[in-house]
Tab-separated table of C-alpha atoms in Angstrom:
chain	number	residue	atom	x	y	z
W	1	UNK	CA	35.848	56.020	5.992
W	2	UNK	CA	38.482	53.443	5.798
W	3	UNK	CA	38.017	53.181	9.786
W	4	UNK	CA	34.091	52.137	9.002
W	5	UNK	CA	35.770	49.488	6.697
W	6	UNK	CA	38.018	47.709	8.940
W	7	UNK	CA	34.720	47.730	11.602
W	8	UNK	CA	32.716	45.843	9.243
W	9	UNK	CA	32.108	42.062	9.036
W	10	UNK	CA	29.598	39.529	7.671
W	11	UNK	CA	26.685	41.462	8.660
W	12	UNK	CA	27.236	43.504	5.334
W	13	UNK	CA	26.949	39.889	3.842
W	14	UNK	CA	23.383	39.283	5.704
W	15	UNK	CA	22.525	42.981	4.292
W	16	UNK	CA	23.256	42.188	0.829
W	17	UNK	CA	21.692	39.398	0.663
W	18	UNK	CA	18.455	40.325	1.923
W	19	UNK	CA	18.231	43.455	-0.021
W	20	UNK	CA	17.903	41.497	-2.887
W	21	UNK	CA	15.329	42.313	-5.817
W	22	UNK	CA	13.015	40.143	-3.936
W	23	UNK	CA	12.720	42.811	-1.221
W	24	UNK	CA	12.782	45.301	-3.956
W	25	UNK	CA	9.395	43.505	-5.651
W	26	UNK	CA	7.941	42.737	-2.701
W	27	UNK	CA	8.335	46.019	-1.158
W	28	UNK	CA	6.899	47.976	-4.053
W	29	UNK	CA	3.919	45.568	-4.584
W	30	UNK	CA	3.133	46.439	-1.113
W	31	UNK	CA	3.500	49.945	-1.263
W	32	UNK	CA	1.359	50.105	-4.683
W	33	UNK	CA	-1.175	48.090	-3.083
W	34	UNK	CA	-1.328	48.946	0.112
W	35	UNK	CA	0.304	52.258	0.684
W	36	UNK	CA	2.037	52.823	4.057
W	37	UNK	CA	-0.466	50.024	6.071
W	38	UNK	CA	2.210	47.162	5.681
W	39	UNK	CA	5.028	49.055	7.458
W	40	UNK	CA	4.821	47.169	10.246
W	41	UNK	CA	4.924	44.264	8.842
W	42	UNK	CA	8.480	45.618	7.786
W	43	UNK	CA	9.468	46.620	11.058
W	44	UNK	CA	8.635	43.024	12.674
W	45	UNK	CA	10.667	41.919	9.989
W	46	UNK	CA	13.655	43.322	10.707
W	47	UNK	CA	13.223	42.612	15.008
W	48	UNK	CA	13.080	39.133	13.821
W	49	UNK	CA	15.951	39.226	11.282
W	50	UNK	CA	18.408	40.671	14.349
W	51	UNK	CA	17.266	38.090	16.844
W	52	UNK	CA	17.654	35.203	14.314
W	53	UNK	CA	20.644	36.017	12.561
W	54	UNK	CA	22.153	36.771	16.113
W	55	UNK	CA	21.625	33.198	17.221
W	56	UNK	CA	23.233	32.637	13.905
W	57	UNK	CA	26.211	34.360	14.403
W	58	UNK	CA	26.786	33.034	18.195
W	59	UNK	CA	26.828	29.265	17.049
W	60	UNK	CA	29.253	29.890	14.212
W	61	UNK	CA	31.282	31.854	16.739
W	62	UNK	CA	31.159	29.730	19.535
W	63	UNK	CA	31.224	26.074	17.866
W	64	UNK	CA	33.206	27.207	15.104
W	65	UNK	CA	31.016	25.362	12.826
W	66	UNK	CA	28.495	26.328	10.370
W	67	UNK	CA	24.546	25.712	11.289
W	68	UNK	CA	24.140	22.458	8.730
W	69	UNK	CA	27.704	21.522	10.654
W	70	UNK	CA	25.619	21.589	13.888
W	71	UNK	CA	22.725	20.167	13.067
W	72	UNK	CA	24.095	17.384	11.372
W	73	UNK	CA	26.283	16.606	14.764
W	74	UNK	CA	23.360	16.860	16.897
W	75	UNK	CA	20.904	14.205	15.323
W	76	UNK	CA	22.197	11.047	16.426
W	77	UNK	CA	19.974	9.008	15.394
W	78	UNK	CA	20.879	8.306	12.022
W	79	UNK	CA	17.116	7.675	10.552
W	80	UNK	CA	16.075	11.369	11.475
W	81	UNK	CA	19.310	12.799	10.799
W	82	UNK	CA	19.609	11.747	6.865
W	83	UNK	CA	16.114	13.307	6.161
W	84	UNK	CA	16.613	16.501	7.902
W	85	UNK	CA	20.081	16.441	5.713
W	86	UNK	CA	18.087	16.066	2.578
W	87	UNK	CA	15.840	19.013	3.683
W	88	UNK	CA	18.113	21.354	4.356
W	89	UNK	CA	21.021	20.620	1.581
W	90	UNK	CA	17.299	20.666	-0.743
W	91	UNK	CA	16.178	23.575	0.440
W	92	UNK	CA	18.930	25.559	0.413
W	93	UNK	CA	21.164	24.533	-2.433
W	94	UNK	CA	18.285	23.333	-4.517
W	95	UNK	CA	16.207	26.449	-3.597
W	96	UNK	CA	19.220	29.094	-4.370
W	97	UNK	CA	19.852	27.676	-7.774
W	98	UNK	CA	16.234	28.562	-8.755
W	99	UNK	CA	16.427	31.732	-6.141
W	100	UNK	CA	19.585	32.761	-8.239
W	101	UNK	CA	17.221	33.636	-11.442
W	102	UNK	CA	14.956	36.287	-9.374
W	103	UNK	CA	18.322	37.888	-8.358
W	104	UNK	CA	19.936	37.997	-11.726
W	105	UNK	CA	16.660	39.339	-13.494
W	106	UNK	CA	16.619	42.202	-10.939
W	107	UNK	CA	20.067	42.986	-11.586
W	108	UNK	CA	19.077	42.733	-15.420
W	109	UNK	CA	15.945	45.162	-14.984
W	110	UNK	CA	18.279	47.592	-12.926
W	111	UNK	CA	20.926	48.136	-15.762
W	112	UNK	CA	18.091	47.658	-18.410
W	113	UNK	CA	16.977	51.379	-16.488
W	114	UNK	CA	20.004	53.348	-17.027
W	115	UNK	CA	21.853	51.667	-19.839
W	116	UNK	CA	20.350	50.529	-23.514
W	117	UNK	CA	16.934	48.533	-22.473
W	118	UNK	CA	17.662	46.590	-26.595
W	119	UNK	CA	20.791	45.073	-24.572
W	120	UNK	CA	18.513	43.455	-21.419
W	121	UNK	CA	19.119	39.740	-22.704
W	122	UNK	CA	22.966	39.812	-22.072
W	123	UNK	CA	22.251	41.391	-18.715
W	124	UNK	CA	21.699	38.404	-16.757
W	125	UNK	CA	24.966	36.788	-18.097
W	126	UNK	CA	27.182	39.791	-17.565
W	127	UNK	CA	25.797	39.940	-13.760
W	128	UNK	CA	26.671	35.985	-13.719
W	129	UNK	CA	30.094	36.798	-14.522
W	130	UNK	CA	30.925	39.433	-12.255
W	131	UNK	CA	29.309	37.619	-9.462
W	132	UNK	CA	31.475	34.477	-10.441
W	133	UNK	CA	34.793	36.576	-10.492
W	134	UNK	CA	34.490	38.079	-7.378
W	135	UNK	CA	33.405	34.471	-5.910
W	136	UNK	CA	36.154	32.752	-7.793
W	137	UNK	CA	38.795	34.976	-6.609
W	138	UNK	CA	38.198	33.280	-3.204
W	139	UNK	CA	38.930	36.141	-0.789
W	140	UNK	CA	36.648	36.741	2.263
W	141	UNK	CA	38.084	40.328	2.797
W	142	UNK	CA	37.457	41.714	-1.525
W	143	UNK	CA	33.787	39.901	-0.624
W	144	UNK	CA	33.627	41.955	2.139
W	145	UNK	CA	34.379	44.851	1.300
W	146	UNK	CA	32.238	44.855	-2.100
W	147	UNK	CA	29.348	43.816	-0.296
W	148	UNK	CA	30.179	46.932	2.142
W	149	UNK	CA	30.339	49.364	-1.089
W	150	UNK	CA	27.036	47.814	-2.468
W	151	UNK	CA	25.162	47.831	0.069
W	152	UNK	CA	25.582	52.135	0.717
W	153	UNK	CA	24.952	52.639	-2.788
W	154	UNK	CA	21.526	51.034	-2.689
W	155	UNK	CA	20.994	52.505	0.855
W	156	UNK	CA	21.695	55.892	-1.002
W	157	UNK	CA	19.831	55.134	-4.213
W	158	UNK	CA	16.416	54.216	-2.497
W	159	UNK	CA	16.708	56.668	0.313
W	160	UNK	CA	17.014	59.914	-2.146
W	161	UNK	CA	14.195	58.030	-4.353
W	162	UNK	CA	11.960	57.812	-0.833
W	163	UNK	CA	13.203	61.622	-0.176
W	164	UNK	CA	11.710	62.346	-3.584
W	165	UNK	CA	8.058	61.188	-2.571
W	166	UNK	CA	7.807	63.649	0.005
W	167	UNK	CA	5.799	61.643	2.366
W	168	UNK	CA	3.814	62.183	5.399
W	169	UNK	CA	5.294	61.475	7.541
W	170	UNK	CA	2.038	61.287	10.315
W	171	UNK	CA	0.663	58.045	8.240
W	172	UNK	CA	4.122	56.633	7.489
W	173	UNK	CA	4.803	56.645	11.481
W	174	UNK	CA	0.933	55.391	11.750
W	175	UNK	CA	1.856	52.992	9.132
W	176	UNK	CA	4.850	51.743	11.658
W	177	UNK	CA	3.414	51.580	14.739
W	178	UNK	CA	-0.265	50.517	14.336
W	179	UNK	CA	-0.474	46.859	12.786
W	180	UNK	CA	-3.292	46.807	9.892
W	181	UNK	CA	-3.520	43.622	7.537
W	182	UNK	CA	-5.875	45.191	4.688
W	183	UNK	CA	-8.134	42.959	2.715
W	184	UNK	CA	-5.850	40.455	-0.021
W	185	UNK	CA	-2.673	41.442	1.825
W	186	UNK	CA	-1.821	38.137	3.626
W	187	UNK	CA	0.635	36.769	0.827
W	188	UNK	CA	2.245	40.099	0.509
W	189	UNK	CA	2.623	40.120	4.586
W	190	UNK	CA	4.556	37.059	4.020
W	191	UNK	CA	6.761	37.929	1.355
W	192	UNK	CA	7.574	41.027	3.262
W	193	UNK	CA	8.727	38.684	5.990
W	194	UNK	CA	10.254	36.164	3.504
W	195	UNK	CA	12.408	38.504	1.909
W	196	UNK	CA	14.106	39.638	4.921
W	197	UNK	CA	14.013	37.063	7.093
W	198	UNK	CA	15.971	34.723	4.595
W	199	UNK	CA	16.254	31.410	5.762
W	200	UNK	CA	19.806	30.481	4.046
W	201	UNK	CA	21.076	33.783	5.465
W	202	UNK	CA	20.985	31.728	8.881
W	203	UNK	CA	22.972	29.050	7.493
W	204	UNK	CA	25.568	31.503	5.691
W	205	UNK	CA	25.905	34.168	8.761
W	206	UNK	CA	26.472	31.067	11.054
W	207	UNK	CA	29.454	30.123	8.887
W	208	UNK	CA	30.683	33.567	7.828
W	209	UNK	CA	31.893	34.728	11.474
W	210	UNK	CA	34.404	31.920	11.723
W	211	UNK	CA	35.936	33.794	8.774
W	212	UNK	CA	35.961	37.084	10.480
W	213	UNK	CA	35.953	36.190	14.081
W	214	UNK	CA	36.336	33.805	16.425
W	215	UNK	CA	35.665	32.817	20.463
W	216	UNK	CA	33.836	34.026	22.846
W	217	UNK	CA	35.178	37.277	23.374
W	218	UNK	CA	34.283	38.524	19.752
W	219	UNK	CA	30.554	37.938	20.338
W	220	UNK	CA	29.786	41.420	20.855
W	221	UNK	CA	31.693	42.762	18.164
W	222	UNK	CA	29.648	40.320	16.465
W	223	UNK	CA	26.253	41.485	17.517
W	224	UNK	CA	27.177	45.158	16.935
W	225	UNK	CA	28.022	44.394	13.211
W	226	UNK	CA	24.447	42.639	12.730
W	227	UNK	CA	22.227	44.677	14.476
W	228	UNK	CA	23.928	47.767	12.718
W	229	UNK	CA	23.638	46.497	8.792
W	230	UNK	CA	20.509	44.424	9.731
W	231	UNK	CA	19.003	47.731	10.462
W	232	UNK	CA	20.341	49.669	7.441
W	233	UNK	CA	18.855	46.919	5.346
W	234	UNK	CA	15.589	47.482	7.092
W	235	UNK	CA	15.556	50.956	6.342
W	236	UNK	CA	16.277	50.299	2.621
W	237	UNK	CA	13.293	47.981	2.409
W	238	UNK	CA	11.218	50.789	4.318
W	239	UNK	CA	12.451	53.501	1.728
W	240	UNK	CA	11.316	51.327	-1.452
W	241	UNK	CA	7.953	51.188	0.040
W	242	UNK	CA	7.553	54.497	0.866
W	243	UNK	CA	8.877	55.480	-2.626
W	244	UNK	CA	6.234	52.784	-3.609
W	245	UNK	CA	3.343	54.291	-1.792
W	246	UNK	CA	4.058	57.696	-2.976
W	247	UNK	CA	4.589	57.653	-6.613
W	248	UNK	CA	1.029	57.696	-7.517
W	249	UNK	CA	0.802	54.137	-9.155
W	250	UNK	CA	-1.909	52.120	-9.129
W	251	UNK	CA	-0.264	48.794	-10.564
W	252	UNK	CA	3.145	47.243	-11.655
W	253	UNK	CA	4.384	44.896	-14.453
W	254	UNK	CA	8.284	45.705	-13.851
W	255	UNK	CA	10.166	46.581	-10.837
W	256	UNK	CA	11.352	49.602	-12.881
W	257	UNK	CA	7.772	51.262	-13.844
W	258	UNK	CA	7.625	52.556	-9.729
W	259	UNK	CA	11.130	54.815	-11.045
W	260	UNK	CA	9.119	55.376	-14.542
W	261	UNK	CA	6.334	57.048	-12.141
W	262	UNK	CA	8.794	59.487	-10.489
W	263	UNK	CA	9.982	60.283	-14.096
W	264	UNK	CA	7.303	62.943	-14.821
W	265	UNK	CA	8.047	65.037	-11.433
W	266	UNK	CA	11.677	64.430	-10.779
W	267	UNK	CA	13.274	63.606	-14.157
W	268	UNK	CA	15.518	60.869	-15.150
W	269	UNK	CA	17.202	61.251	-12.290
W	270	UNK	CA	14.430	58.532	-10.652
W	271	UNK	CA	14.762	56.123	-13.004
W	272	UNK	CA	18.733	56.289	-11.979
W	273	UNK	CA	18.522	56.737	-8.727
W	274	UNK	CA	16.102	53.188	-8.692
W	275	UNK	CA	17.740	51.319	-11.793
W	276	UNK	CA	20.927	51.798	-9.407
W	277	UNK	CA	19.891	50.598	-6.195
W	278	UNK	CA	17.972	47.288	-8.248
W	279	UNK	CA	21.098	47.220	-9.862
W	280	UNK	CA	23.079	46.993	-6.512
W	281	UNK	CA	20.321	44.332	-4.925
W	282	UNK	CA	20.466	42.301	-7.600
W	283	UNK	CA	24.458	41.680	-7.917
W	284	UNK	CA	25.059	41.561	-4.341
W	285	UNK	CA	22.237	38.780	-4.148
W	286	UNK	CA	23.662	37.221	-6.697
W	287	UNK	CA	27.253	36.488	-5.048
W	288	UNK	CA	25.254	35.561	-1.667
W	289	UNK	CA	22.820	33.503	-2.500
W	290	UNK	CA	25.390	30.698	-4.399
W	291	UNK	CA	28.071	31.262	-1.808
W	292	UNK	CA	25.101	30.718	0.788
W	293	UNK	CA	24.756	27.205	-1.226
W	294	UNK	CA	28.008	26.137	-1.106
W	295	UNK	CA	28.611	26.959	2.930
W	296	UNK	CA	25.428	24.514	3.348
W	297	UNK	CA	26.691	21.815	1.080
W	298	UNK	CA	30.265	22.302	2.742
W	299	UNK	CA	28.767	21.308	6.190
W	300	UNK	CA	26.374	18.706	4.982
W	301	UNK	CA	28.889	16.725	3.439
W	302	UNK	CA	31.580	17.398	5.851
W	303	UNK	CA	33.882	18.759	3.344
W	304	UNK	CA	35.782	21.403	5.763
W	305	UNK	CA	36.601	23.195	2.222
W	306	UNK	CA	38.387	26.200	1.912
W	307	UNK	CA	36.387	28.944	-0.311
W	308	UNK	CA	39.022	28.269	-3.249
W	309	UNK	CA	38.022	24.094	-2.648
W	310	UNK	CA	37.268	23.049	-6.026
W	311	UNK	CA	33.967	21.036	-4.714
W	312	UNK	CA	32.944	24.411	-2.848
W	313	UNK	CA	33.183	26.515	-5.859
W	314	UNK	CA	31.527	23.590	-8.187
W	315	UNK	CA	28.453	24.575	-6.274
W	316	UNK	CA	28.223	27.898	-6.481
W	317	UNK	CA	29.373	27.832	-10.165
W	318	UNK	CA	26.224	25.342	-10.780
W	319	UNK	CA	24.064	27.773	-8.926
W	320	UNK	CA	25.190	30.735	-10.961
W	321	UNK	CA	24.946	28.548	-13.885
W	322	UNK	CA	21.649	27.796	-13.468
W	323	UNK	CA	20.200	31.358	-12.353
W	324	UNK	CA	21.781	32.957	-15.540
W	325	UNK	CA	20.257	29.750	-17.778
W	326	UNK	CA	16.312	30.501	-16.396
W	327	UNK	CA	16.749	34.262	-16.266
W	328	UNK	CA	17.798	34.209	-19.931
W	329	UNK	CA	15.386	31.756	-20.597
W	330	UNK	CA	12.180	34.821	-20.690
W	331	UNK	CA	10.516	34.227	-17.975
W	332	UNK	CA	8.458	37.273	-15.762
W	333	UNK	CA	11.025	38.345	-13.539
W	334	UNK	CA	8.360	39.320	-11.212
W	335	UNK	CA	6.998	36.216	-10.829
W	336	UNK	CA	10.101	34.341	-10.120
W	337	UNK	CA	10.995	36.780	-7.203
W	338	UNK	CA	7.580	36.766	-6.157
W	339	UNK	CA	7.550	33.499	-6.096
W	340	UNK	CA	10.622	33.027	-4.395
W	341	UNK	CA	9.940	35.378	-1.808
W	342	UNK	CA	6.664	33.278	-0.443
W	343	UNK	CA	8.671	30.041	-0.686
W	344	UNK	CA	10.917	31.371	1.750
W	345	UNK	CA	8.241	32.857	4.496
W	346	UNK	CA	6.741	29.057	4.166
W	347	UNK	CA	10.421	27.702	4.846
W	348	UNK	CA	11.402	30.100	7.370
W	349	UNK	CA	9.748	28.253	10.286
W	350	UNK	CA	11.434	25.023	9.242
W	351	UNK	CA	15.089	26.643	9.565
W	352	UNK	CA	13.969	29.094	12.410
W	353	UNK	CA	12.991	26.081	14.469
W	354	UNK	CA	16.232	23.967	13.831
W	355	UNK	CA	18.132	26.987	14.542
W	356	UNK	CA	16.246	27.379	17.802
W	357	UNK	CA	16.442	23.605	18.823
W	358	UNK	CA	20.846	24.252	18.031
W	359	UNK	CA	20.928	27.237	20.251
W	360	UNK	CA	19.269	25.676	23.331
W	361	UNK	CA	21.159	22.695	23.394
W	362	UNK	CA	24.339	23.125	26.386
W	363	UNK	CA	26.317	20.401	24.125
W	364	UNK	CA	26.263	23.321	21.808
W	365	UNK	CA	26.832	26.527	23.268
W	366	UNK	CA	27.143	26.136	27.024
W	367	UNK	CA	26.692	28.943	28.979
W	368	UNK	CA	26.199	31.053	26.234
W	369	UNK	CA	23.073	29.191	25.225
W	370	UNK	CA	19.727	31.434	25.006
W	371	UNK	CA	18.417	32.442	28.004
W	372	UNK	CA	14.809	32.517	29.105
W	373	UNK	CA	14.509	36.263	27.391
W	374	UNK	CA	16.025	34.986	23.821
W	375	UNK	CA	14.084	32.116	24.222
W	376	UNK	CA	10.840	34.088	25.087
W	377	UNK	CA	11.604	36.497	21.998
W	378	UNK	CA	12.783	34.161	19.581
W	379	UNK	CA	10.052	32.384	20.313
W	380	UNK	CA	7.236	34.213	19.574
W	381	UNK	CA	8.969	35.286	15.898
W	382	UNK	CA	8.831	31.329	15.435
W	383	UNK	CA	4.823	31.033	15.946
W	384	UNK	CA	4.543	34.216	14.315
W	385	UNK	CA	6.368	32.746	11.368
W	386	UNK	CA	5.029	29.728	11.679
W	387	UNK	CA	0.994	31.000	11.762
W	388	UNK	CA	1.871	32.575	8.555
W	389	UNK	CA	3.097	30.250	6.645
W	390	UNK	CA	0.106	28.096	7.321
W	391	UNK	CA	-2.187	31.085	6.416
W	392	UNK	CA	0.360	31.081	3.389
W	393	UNK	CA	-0.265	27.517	2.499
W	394	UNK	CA	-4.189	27.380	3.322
W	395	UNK	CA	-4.479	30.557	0.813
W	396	UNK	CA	-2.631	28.861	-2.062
W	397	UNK	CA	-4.907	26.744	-1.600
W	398	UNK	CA	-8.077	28.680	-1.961
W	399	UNK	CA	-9.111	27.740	1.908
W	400	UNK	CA	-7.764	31.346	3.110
W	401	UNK	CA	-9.220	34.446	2.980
């Protein structure tokens, strides 16, 4: 056990903060609605969250500089460079602080399910304070290695509550394998995407290596540690929709009714089993998503801060401050992570395409620049990514189907 420890690195980071209540919403919303047809959806997911966060982690590693670092070095011209600036620092560290609400409700709706529901509006600020503890103690390695321990207790929680369903397996494989995109499901095709391929988890992998490793010769240590949590993370998410798809329910108002439909057959252990996994989504998001904010703020204002920098940890406190202000303010949790979660599959192409511009560029990474293979993959994610979110955007609209 303590030998899996020392083997880990920042891909437990990536894993924790994807596996956020977001995925936990927008996996269960597609499993109520759609049953196992969006699996694949799941699965392209996660090949794109690997090949992404990979180029992620081989800039950070090679350059030793995070991705807003890079980009900001790159544009030269100083009338493109201070808008794309803007964007991303906006996007980001704006976008986090409001993200930050979805992932402290989720928290709050997980302990809400296994301790006193009376108690759920001091949830979000006791989740605000252990997140800003472990943050403010300023140690990559305690990070680490609570993100590890997180991260197998929701991979437990959901996988027992999938177990539970009993599925069949024939249409869950079918499900997989054979791409369906039933009536009304576009958005939720999106989110699916959006909530796994996070776009600040680029910008936070990218500088999260150069705390863990660095040079050339630790890129495949590197790549072993993302495609191995990257994956675990994907079979969380595919668990909660299974366990979504088989409980039986035809709609949800809470996160927590999909463990309330299990109740009747299995007991209270499903509402535990579920509460505890949300529970474990919710907090490690939480410590992610503002340390994610203050890696991008680092690098856009050239900072080189330490994570015990006063400015680095004034962002993330205003981040955590702000998440625990609008989740105690009574708005729908599901909403905000719903929200949230199609915001980022219309900003993914955006970051995905800077990223992809970085790790092409020989001033960058030199010979280990993508080769006509990554670039062929990665690629194709892009347009995929990018197709969607205009489907997105023409459907909030009312011009989509």
């Amino acid at each position: 056990m303590f030998g899996f420890f020392k083997k880990t690195g920042p891909g437990t980071l990536v894993a924790a903060a994807f596996i956020g209540p977001g995925t936990v919403t927008v996996c269960t919303l597609a499993g109520v609605g759609f049953g196992y047809a969006l699996l694949w959806a799941m699965a392209l997911s996660v090949t794109a969250t690997v090949v992404l966060q990979e180029m992620a982690a081989r800039i950070g590693i090679i350059t030793g500089m995070g991705l807003a670092e890079v980009i900001k070095a790159q544009l030269r011209h100083r009338f493109l460079k201070i808008p794309v600036i803007v964007l991303v620092f906006s996007a980001v560290v704006i976008g986090n602080a409001a993200y930050e609400a979805g992932n402290l409700s989720g928290a709050s709706l997980g302990m809400a399910g296994v301790f006193p529901e009376e108690l759920i509006r001091f949830y979000p600020l006791l989740t605000g304070m252990v997140a800003f503890v472990l943050l403010y103690a300023g140690s990559y390695k305690v990070l680490e290695r609570c993100m590890t321990v997180m991260v197998l207790v929701m991979s437990l929680s959901f996988i027992c509550a999938a177990v539970m369903t009993g599925p069949d397996m024939g249409e869950v494989l079918q499900g997989l394998f054979i791409p369906q995109v039933p009536e009304g499901s576009i958005l939720t095709i999106i989110g699916l995407i959006g909530t796994t391929v996070v776009p600040y988890n680029l910008f936070l992998h990218a500088s999260l290596v150069r705390e863990r490793w660095s040079g050339a010769g630790d890129l495949k240590a590197a790549r072993k540690d993302t495609l191995l949590f990257v994956l675990l993370g994907g079979l969380v998410s595919t668990a909660i929709i299974i366990t979504a798809a088989g409980n039986g329910l035809t709609g949800v108002e809470n996160v927590m009714d999909m463990a309330k439909g299990l109740e009747p057959v299995y007991g209270r252990f499903a509402v535990y089993f579920i509460g505890t996994g949300l529970f474990a989504a919710g907090i490690t998001s939480s410590i992610t998503a503002p340390l994610a904010a203050a890696y991008v703020a680092n690098g856009c204002f050239g900072w080189n801060a330490s994570l015990k920098d006063t400015r680095f940890r004034l962002v993330w406190m205003i981040v955590i401050g702000t998440g625990v202000l609008f989740a105690s303010a009574g708005f729908n949790p599901i909403e905000l992570i719903l929200f949230a979660q199609v915001a980022n599959g219309i900003l993914l192409p955006v970051v995905a395409l800077f990223l992809w511009w970085a790790v092409n560029r020989t001033g960058v990474l030199g010979r280990y620049k993508n080769t006509l293979v990554q670039n062929l993959l990665s690629g194709g994610i892009i347009l995929v990514t990018v197709i969607l979110g205009i489907r997105s955007i023409l459907k909030v609209l009312g011009w989509g189907e």
